[in-house]
mmCIF file of C-alpha atoms in Angstrom:
data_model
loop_
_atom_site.group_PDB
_atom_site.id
_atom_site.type_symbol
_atom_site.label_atom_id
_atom_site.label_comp_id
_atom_site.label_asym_id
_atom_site.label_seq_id
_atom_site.Cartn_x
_atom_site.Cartn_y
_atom_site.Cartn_z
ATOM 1 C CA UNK A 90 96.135 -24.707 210.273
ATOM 2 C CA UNK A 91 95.975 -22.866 207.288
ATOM 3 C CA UNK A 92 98.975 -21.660 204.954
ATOM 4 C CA UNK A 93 99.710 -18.332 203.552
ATOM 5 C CA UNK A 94 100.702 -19.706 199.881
ATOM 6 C CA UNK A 95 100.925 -16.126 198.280
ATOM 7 C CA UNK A 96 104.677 -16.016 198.419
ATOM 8 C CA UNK A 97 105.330 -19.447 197.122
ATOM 9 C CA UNK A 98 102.511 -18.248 194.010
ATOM 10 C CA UNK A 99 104.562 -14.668 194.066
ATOM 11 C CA UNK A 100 108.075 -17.056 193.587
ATOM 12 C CA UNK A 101 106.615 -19.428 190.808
ATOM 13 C CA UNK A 102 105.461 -16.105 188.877
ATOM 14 C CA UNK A 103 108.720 -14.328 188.803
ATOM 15 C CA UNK A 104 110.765 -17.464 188.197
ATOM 16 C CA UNK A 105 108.397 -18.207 184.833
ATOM 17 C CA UNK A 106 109.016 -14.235 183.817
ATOM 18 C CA UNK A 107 112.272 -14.470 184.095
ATOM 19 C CA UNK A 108 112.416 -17.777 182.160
ATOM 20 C CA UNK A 109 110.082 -16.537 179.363
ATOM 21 C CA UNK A 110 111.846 -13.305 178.768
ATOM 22 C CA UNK A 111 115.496 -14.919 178.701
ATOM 23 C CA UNK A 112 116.657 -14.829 175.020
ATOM 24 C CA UNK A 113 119.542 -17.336 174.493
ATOM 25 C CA UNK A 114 120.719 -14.997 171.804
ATOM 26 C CA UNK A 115 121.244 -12.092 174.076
ATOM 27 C CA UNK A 116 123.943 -14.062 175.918
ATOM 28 C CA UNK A 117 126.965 -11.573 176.755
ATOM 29 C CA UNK A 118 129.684 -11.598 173.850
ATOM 30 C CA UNK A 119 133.521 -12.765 175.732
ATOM 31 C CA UNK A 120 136.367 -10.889 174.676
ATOM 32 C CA UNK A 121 140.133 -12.224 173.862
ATOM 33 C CA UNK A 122 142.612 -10.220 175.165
ATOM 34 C CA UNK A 123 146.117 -9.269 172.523
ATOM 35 C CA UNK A 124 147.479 -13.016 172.472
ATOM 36 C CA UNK A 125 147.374 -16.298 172.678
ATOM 37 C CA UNK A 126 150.670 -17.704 174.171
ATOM 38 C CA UNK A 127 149.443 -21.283 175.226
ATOM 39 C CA UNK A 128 147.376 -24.035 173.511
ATOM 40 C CA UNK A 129 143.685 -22.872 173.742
ATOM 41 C CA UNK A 130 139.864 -23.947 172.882
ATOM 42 C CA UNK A 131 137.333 -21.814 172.114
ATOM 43 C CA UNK A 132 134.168 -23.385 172.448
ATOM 44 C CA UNK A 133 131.148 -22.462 170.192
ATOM 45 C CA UNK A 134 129.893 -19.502 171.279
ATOM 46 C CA UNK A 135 130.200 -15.204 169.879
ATOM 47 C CA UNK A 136 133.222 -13.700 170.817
ATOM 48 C CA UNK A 137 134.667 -10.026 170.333
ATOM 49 C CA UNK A 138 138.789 -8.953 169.126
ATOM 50 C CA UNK A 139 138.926 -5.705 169.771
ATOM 51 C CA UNK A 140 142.330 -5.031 169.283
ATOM 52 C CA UNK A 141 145.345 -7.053 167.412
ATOM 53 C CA UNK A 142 145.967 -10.451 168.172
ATOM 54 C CA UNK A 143 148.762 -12.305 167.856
ATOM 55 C CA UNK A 144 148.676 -16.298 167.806
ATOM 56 C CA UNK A 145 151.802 -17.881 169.170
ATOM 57 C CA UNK A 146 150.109 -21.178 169.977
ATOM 58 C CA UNK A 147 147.586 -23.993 168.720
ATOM 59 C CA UNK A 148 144.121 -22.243 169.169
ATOM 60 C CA UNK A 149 140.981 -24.910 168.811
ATOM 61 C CA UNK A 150 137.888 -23.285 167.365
ATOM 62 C CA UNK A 151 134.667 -25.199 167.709
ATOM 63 C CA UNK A 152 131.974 -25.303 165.246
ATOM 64 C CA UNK A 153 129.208 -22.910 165.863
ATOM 65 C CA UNK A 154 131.659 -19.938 166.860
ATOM 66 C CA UNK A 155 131.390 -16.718 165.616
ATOM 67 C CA UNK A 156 134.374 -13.911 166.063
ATOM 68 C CA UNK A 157 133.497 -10.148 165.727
ATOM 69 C CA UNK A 158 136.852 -8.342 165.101
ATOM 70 C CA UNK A 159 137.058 -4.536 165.770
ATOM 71 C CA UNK A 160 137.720 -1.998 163.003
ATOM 72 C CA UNK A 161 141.545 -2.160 161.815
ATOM 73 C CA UNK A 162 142.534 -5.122 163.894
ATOM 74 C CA UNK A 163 143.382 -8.550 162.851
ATOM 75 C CA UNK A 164 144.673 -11.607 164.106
ATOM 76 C CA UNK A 165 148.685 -12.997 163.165
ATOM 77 C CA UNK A 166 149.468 -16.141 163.271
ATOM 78 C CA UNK A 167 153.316 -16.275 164.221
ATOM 79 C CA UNK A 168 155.447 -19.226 162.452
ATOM 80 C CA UNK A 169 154.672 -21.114 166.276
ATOM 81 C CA UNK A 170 151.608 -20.402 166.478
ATOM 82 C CA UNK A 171 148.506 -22.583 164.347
ATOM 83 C CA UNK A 172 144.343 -22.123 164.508
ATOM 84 C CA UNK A 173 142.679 -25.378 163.711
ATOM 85 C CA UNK A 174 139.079 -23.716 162.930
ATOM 86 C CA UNK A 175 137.101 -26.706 161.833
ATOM 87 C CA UNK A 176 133.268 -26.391 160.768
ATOM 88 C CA UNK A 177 130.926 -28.482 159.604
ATOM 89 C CA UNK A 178 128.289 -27.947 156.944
ATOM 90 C CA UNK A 179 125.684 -27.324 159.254
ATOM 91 C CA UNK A 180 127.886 -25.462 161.679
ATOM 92 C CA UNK A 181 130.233 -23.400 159.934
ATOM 93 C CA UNK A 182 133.129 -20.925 162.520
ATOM 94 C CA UNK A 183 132.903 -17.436 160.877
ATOM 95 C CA UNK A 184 135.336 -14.288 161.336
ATOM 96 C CA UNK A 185 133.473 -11.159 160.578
ATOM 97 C CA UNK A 186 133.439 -7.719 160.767
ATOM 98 C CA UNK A 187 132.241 -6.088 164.252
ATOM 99 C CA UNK A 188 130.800 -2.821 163.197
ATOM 100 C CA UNK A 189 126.802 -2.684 163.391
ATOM 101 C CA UNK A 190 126.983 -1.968 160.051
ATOM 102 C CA UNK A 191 129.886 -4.123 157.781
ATOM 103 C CA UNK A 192 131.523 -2.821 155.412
ATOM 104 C CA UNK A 193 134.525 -4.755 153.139
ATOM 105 C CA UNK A 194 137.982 -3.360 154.740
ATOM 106 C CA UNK A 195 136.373 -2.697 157.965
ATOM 107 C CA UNK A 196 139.391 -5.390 159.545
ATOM 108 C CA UNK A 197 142.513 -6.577 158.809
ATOM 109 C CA UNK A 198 141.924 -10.330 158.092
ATOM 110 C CA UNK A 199 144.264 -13.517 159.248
ATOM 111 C CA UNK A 200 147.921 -13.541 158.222
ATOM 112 C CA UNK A 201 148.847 -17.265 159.241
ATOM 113 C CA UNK A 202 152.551 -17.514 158.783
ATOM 114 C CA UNK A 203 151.774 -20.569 161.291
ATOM 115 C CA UNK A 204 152.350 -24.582 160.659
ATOM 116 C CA UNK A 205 149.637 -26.302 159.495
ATOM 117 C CA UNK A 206 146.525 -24.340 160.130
ATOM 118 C CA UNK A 207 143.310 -25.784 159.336
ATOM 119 C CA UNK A 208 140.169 -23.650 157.965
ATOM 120 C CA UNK A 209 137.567 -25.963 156.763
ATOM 121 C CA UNK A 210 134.162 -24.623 156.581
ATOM 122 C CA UNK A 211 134.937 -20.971 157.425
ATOM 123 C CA UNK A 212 132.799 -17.867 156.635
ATOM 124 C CA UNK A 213 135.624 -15.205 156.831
ATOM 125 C CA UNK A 214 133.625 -11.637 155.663
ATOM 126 C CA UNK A 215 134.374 -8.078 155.514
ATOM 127 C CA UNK A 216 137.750 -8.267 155.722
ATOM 128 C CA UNK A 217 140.299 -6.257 153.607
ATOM 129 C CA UNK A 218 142.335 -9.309 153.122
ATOM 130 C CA UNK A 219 140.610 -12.301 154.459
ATOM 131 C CA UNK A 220 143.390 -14.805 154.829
ATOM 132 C CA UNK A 221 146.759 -14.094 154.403
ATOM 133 C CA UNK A 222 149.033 -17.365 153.352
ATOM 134 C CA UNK A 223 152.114 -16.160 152.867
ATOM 135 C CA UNK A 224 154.215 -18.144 154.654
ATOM 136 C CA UNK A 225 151.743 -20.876 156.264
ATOM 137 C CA UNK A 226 151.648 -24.623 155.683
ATOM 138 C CA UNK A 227 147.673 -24.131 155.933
ATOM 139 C CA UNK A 228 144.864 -26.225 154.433
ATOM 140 C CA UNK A 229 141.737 -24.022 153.371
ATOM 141 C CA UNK A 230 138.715 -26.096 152.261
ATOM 142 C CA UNK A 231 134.908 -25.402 151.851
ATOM 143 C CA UNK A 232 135.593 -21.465 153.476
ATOM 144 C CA UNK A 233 134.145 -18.802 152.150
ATOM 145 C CA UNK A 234 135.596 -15.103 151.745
#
C-alpha cells in the first residue's frame, strides 16, 4: 500500500513559512482604556494611551514595558491611586511619545498626586512635563527625562 505524503510535505512547508516570517516585534500593541479603578499589572510588553488616563488604584508595571501615549494625553495619578513602575538596568519601563515621529510636548506627562509611587529605572521622553510631583509621596531613582 502506498501513501500519498504530499499533503503532510504541503503542511510541514506552510507551518515553517509561517514560523520563519513571524517577527516577535510585530506583536499587536494593547490599548488601556480612560482608567484604572482597581489594582492592576501590566506585564512587559508595548502598550498604547490614546486618550487621558486617570489612575485611581495601585498599577504594577513590569520591566521591559514600553507605553506609547497619544498626542495631548497624559496619565493622573489621583491622591488613591499609585504606579509602582520598577526597571532594572537591563530592562528599563519607558513612557514615550506615540507619534511616528516624537517631538518634546507631543504629551502631557504623569502628574502623580498619588501615595508612594515608585519610578526606578524609567525612560520617560517627549513629554512636555515628564513627571509631575506636586503633591505625591513618590520615589524617582535612576529615570531618565
Amino acid at each position: 500500500m502506498r501513501r500519498d505524503y504530499s499533503i503532510y510535505l504541503l503542511a510541514c512547508v506552510a507551518l515553517l513559512i509561517g514560523l520563519v516570517s513571524c517577527d516577535p516585534n510585530n506583536i499587536p500593541e494593547e490599548s488601556f482604556g480612560t482608567s484604572i479603578t482597581e489594582d492592576t499589572t501590566t506585564v512587559a510588553g508595548t502598550y498604547t494611551i490614546s486618550g487621558n488616563l486617570t489612575v485611581d488604584a495601585v498599577w504594577t508595571i513590569e520591566p521591559g514595558t514600553i507605553i506609547n501615549i497619544a498626542p495631548d494625553c497624559g496619565i493622573d495619578v489621583s491622591s488613591t491611586g499609585r504606579i509602582l513602575a520598577v526597571g532594572t538596568s537591563d530592562s528599563t519601563i519607558t513612557f514615550r511619545s506615540g507619534n511616528t515621529v516624537p517631538a518634546k510636548g507631543d504629551w502631557y506627562g504623569i502628574d502623580d498626586d498619588g501615595n508612594g509611587s515608585q519610578y526606578e529605572y524609567c525612560v520617560i521622553s517627549h513629554a512636555d512635563t515628564g513627571l509631575d510631583l506636586g503633591a505625591s509621596a513618590a520615589s524617582v531613582k535612576h529615570t531618565t527625562f
